[in-house]
CSV table of C-alpha atoms and ligand atoms in Angstrom, one decimal:
chain,number,residue,atom,x,y,z
O,1,MET,CA,13.9,-74.0,58.2
O,2,GLY,CA,17.0,-72.1,57.2
O,3,SER,CA,20.7,-73.4,58.8
O,4,LYS,CA,22.3,-71.5,61.5
O,5,GLU,CA,25.0,-70.0,59.1
O,6,ASP,CA,22.3,-68.7,56.7
O,7,TYR,CA,20.7,-67.3,60.0
O,8,GLU,CA,23.7,-65.5,61.7
O,9,GLY,CA,24.5,-64.5,58.2
O,10,LEU,CA,21.3,-62.1,57.7
O,11,VAL,CA,21.9,-61.1,61.4
O,12,SER,CA,25.1,-59.5,60.9
O,13,GLU,CA,24.2,-57.9,57.6
O,14,ILE,CA,21.1,-56.4,59.5
O,15,LEU,CA,23.5,-55.2,62.5
O,16,SER,CA,25.4,-53.5,60.0
O,17,CYS,CA,23.0,-52.1,57.4
O,18,THR,CA,23.1,-49.0,56.1
O,19,ARG,CA,20.3,-49.3,53.0
O,20,CYS,CA,18.6,-46.3,54.6
O,21,PRO,CA,19.3,-43.1,56.5
O,22,LEU,CA,18.1,-45.1,59.7
O,23,TYR,CA,21.5,-46.3,60.3
O,24,SER,CA,23.2,-43.1,61.2
O,25,SER,CA,20.7,-42.6,64.4
O,26,ARG,CA,20.3,-45.9,65.7
O,27,THR,CA,21.8,-47.2,68.7
O,28,ARG,CA,21.6,-51.0,67.7
O,29,ALA,CA,19.6,-52.5,64.9
O,30,VAL,CA,16.8,-54.9,66.2
O,31,PRO,CA,17.0,-57.9,63.8
O,32,GLY,CA,14.4,-60.2,65.9
O,33,GLU,CA,14.3,-63.0,68.0
O,34,GLY,CA,12.8,-66.4,68.6
O,35,PRO,CA,13.2,-69.9,67.6
O,36,LEU,CA,14.1,-70.6,63.8
O,37,ASN,CA,11.5,-73.5,64.0
O,38,ALA,CA,8.6,-71.2,65.1
O,39,SER,CA,5.2,-71.8,64.0
O,40,ILE,CA,4.1,-68.5,64.7
O,41,MET,CA,5.8,-65.1,63.7
O,42,PHE,CA,5.0,-61.4,65.2
O,43,VAL,CA,5.5,-58.5,62.9
O,44,GLY,CA,5.5,-55.2,64.4
O,45,GLU,CA,6.7,-51.9,62.8
O,46,ALA,CA,9.9,-50.6,63.8
O,47,PRO,CA,11.9,-50.8,67.1
O,48,GLY,CA,11.1,-48.0,69.8
O,49,ARG,CA,13.4,-46.3,72.2
O,50,SER,CA,14.2,-49.2,74.6
O,51,GLU,CA,14.2,-51.7,71.7
O,52,ASP,CA,17.0,-49.4,69.9
O,53,LEU,CA,19.0,-49.6,73.2
O,54,GLU,CA,18.7,-53.2,73.8
O,55,GLY,CA,18.6,-54.6,70.1
O,56,ARG,CA,15.8,-56.4,71.2
O,57,PRO,CA,12.2,-56.4,69.8
O,58,PHE,CA,9.3,-55.5,71.7
O,59,VAL,CA,10.8,-55.0,75.2
O,60,GLY,CA,9.3,-51.5,76.2
O,61,SER,CA,5.7,-50.9,77.3
O,62,ALA,CA,3.9,-52.2,73.7
O,63,GLY,CA,6.3,-55.3,74.6
O,64,LYS,CA,4.9,-55.8,78.2
O,65,LEU,CA,1.5,-55.3,76.7
O,66,LEU,CA,2.4,-58.0,74.0
O,67,ASP,CA,3.9,-60.4,76.6
O,68,SER,CA,0.5,-60.2,78.5
O,69,LEU,CA,-1.6,-60.9,75.2
O,70,LEU,CA,0.8,-64.0,74.6
O,71,SER,CA,0.4,-65.4,78.0
O,72,SER,CA,-3.7,-64.7,78.1
O,73,ILE,CA,-3.7,-67.1,75.2
O,74,GLY,CA,-1.3,-69.7,76.6
O,75,VAL,CA,1.8,-69.0,74.2
O,76,GLU,CA,5.2,-68.4,75.8
O,77,ARG,CA,7.0,-65.4,74.3
O,78,GLY,CA,10.3,-68.0,73.6
O,79,GLY,CA,8.3,-70.3,71.5
O,80,VAL,CA,7.5,-67.5,68.6
O,81,TYR,CA,9.5,-65.4,66.2
O,82,ILE,CA,9.2,-61.8,66.9
O,83,THR,CA,10.4,-59.1,64.5
O,84,ASN,CA,9.2,-55.6,62.7
O,85,VAL,CA,8.9,-54.6,59.3
O,86,VAL,CA,11.8,-52.3,60.0
O,87,LYS,CA,14.9,-53.0,61.9
O,88,CYS,CA,16.2,-49.8,63.1
O,89,ARG,CA,14.3,-47.2,65.2
O,90,PRO,CA,12.6,-43.8,63.0
O,91,PRO,CA,14.0,-40.7,65.2
O,92,GLY,CA,11.5,-39.6,67.5
O,93,ASN,CA,9.2,-42.9,66.9
O,94,ARG,CA,7.7,-41.4,64.0
O,95,GLU,CA,5.8,-43.9,61.4
O,96,PRO,CA,8.8,-45.4,59.1
O,97,PHE,CA,8.8,-43.8,55.5
O,98,ASP,CA,7.8,-46.1,52.4
O,99,SER,CA,11.1,-45.6,51.1
O,100,GLU,CA,12.7,-47.4,54.6
O,101,VAL,CA,10.1,-50.1,54.8
O,102,ARG,CA,11.2,-50.9,50.8
O,103,ALA,CA,14.8,-50.8,52.1
O,104,CYS,CA,14.2,-53.1,54.7
O,105,ASN,CA,12.1,-55.4,53.2
O,106,PRO,CA,14.3,-57.8,52.1
O,107,TYR,CA,15.4,-58.8,55.5
O,108,LEU,CA,11.8,-59.6,56.3
O,109,ARG,CA,11.5,-61.6,53.2
O,110,ARG,CA,15.0,-63.8,54.0
O,111,GLN,CA,13.4,-64.0,57.7
O,112,ILE,CA,10.1,-65.6,56.5
O,113,SER,CA,11.7,-67.8,54.2
O,114,MET,CA,14.3,-69.0,56.5
O,115,ILE,CA,11.6,-69.4,59.3
O,116,LYS,CA,8.7,-70.9,57.3
O,117,PRO,CA,6.2,-69.6,59.9
O,118,LYS,CA,2.5,-71.3,59.8
O,119,ILE,CA,0.7,-68.2,60.9
O,120,ILE,CA,2.0,-64.5,61.1
O,121,VAL,CA,0.5,-61.8,63.1
O,122,ALA,CA,0.9,-58.2,61.8
O,123,LEU,CA,0.9,-55.9,64.9
O,124,GLY,CA,-0.5,-52.7,63.4
O,125,ARG,CA,-1.3,-50.9,60.0
O,126,ILE,CA,2.3,-50.6,58.7
O,127,ALA,CA,2.9,-54.4,59.2
O,128,GLY,CA,-0.5,-55.3,58.0
O,129,ARG,CA,0.1,-53.2,54.6
O,130,THR,CA,3.2,-54.6,54.2
O,131,LEU,CA,2.3,-58.2,54.9
O,132,TYR,CA,-0.8,-57.6,52.5
O,133,GLU,CA,1.4,-56.3,49.7
O,134,MET,CA,3.8,-59.3,50.2
O,135,ALA,CA,1.3,-61.2,49.8
O,136,GLY,CA,-0.3,-59.7,46.9
O,137,LEU,CA,-3.5,-59.1,48.6
O,138,ARG,CA,-5.3,-55.6,48.3
O,139,TRP,CA,-4.7,-53.6,51.5
O,140,ASP,CA,-7.8,-51.1,52.5
O,141,SER,CA,-7.3,-50.3,56.0
O,142,ILE,CA,-6.5,-51.9,59.4
O,143,ARG,CA,-10.3,-51.5,60.2
O,144,ALA,CA,-11.1,-53.7,57.1
O,145,ALA,CA,-8.3,-56.3,57.5
O,146,ARG,CA,-8.2,-56.6,61.5
O,147,GLY,CA,-9.6,-60.1,62.9
O,148,ARG,CA,-9.6,-61.9,59.3
O,149,VAL,CA,-7.4,-65.0,58.9
O,150,GLU,CA,-6.3,-64.9,55.0
O,151,ARG,CA,-4.6,-68.0,53.5
O,152,VAL,CA,-1.6,-66.4,51.5
O,153,ARG,CA,1.7,-67.6,50.1
O,154,VAL,CA,4.5,-65.3,51.0
O,155,GLU,CA,8.5,-66.1,49.8
O,156,GLY,CA,7.0,-69.3,48.6
O,157,VAL,CA,5.8,-70.0,52.2
O,158,ASP,CA,2.0,-71.3,52.3
O,159,LEU,CA,0.9,-69.5,55.7
O,160,MET,CA,-2.1,-68.1,57.5
O,161,LEU,CA,-2.0,-64.3,57.7
O,162,THR,CA,-3.8,-62.4,60.3
O,163,VAL,CA,-3.8,-58.3,61.5
O,164,THR,CA,-4.6,-56.9,64.5
O,165,PHE,CA,-3.9,-53.5,66.1
O,166,HIS,CA,-0.8,-52.3,67.5
O,167,PRO,CA,-0.1,-52.9,71.2
O,168,ALA,CA,1.2,-49.3,71.4
O,169,ALA,CA,-1.7,-48.0,70.0
O,170,ALA,CA,-4.0,-50.0,72.4
O,171,LEU,CA,-2.0,-48.6,75.4
O,172,TYR,CA,-3.4,-45.1,75.2
O,173,ASN,CA,-6.6,-45.9,73.9
O,174,PRO,CA,-9.0,-48.4,75.7
O,175,GLY,CA,-11.4,-49.1,73.0
O,176,LEU,CA,-8.8,-50.4,70.8
O,177,ARG,CA,-6.9,-52.5,73.7
O,178,GLU,CA,-10.3,-54.3,73.9
O,179,GLU,CA,-10.4,-55.2,70.2
O,180,LEU,CA,-6.5,-56.4,70.6
O,181,GLU,CA,-8.0,-58.7,73.7
O,182,ASN,CA,-10.4,-59.8,71.6
O,183,ASP,CA,-8.5,-60.4,68.4
O,184,PHE,CA,-6.1,-62.5,70.5
O,185,LYS,CA,-8.8,-64.8,72.0
O,186,ASN,CA,-11.1,-64.9,69.0
O,187,VAL,CA,-9.0,-64.8,66.5
O,188,ILE,CA,-5.2,-66.0,67.3
O,189,ALA,CA,-5.7,-68.0,70.1
O,190,PRO,CA,-7.8,-70.5,67.9
O,191,LEU,CA,-5.4,-70.1,64.9
O,192,VAL,CA,-2.6,-71.3,67.3
O,193,ARG,CA,-4.6,-74.1,68.7
O,194,GLY,CA,-5.4,-75.2,65.2
O,195,PHE,CA,-1.7,-75.6,64.5
O,196,LYS,CA,-0.7,-77.0,68.3
O,197,THR,CA,3.1,-77.1,67.3
O,198,VAL,CA,4.3,-73.9,69.5
O,199,ARG,CA,8.0,-74.8,69.5
O,200,LYS,CA,9.3,-74.6,72.7
O,201,THR,CA,12.8,-74.7,71.8
O,202,THR,CA,14.7,-71.6,72.4
O,203,LEU,CA,17.5,-70.4,69.9
O,204,GLU,CA,19.9,-71.4,72.3
O,205,GLU,CA,18.8,-74.8,72.8
O,206,PHE,CA,18.2,-75.4,69.1
O,207,PHE,CA,21.8,-74.4,68.4
O,208,LYS,CA,23.1,-76.6,70.9
C,1,URA,N1,6.9,-51.4,68.5
C,1,URA,C1,7.0,-52.2,67.6
C,1,URA,O1,6.5,-51.8,66.2
C,1,URA,N2,7.9,-52.8,67.6
C,1,URA,C2,9.0,-53.1,68.6
C,1,URA,O2,9.9,-54.0,68.5
C,1,URA,C3,8.4,-51.9,69.9
C,1,URA,C4,7.6,-51.3,69.4
């Protein structure tokens, strides 16, 4: 686990980042949130409108679905670390460009090396592809990757990586929503139970 100082340094770098053009249209950068000793990390694509306004990940409608998926498997949102591949909102919620993903990638790398999660759940194609590439795995498609559990090493951290659909996609597609719910129930819940160490400490308690 990284130190509070290292983490706060990283957060302030992200908040003032100008590495790609997204800084010029953002309201707030969204570094991520959760305990620094979290065993589980969820990684989405990029902030949407609500996240850009609040500066927090997954607080809009996709976030509400993520919250209910977490509670359906008995995991408290406050016990997991939640972030995105890209920390600033792409205008109009377009998909981030590869150049933006690349520019932002050092931040995700540093988050993983500080938090040292045991499990990473990638939400959607962009997060899945990015984490597969970081782990040295070959990415084919979300259909091929979804529901698999890969034992990988990322930034020197040994962890289990799984990919599922993005909650935002599932909001508009009932079929995907069912598959997403099944992945939480049949893949993510057993993984979490396997570790049994979803820490309850909130960031505030942790830093007291
Ligand atoms: N979609 C994402 O990928 N991330 C968020 O934080 C919100 C919506």
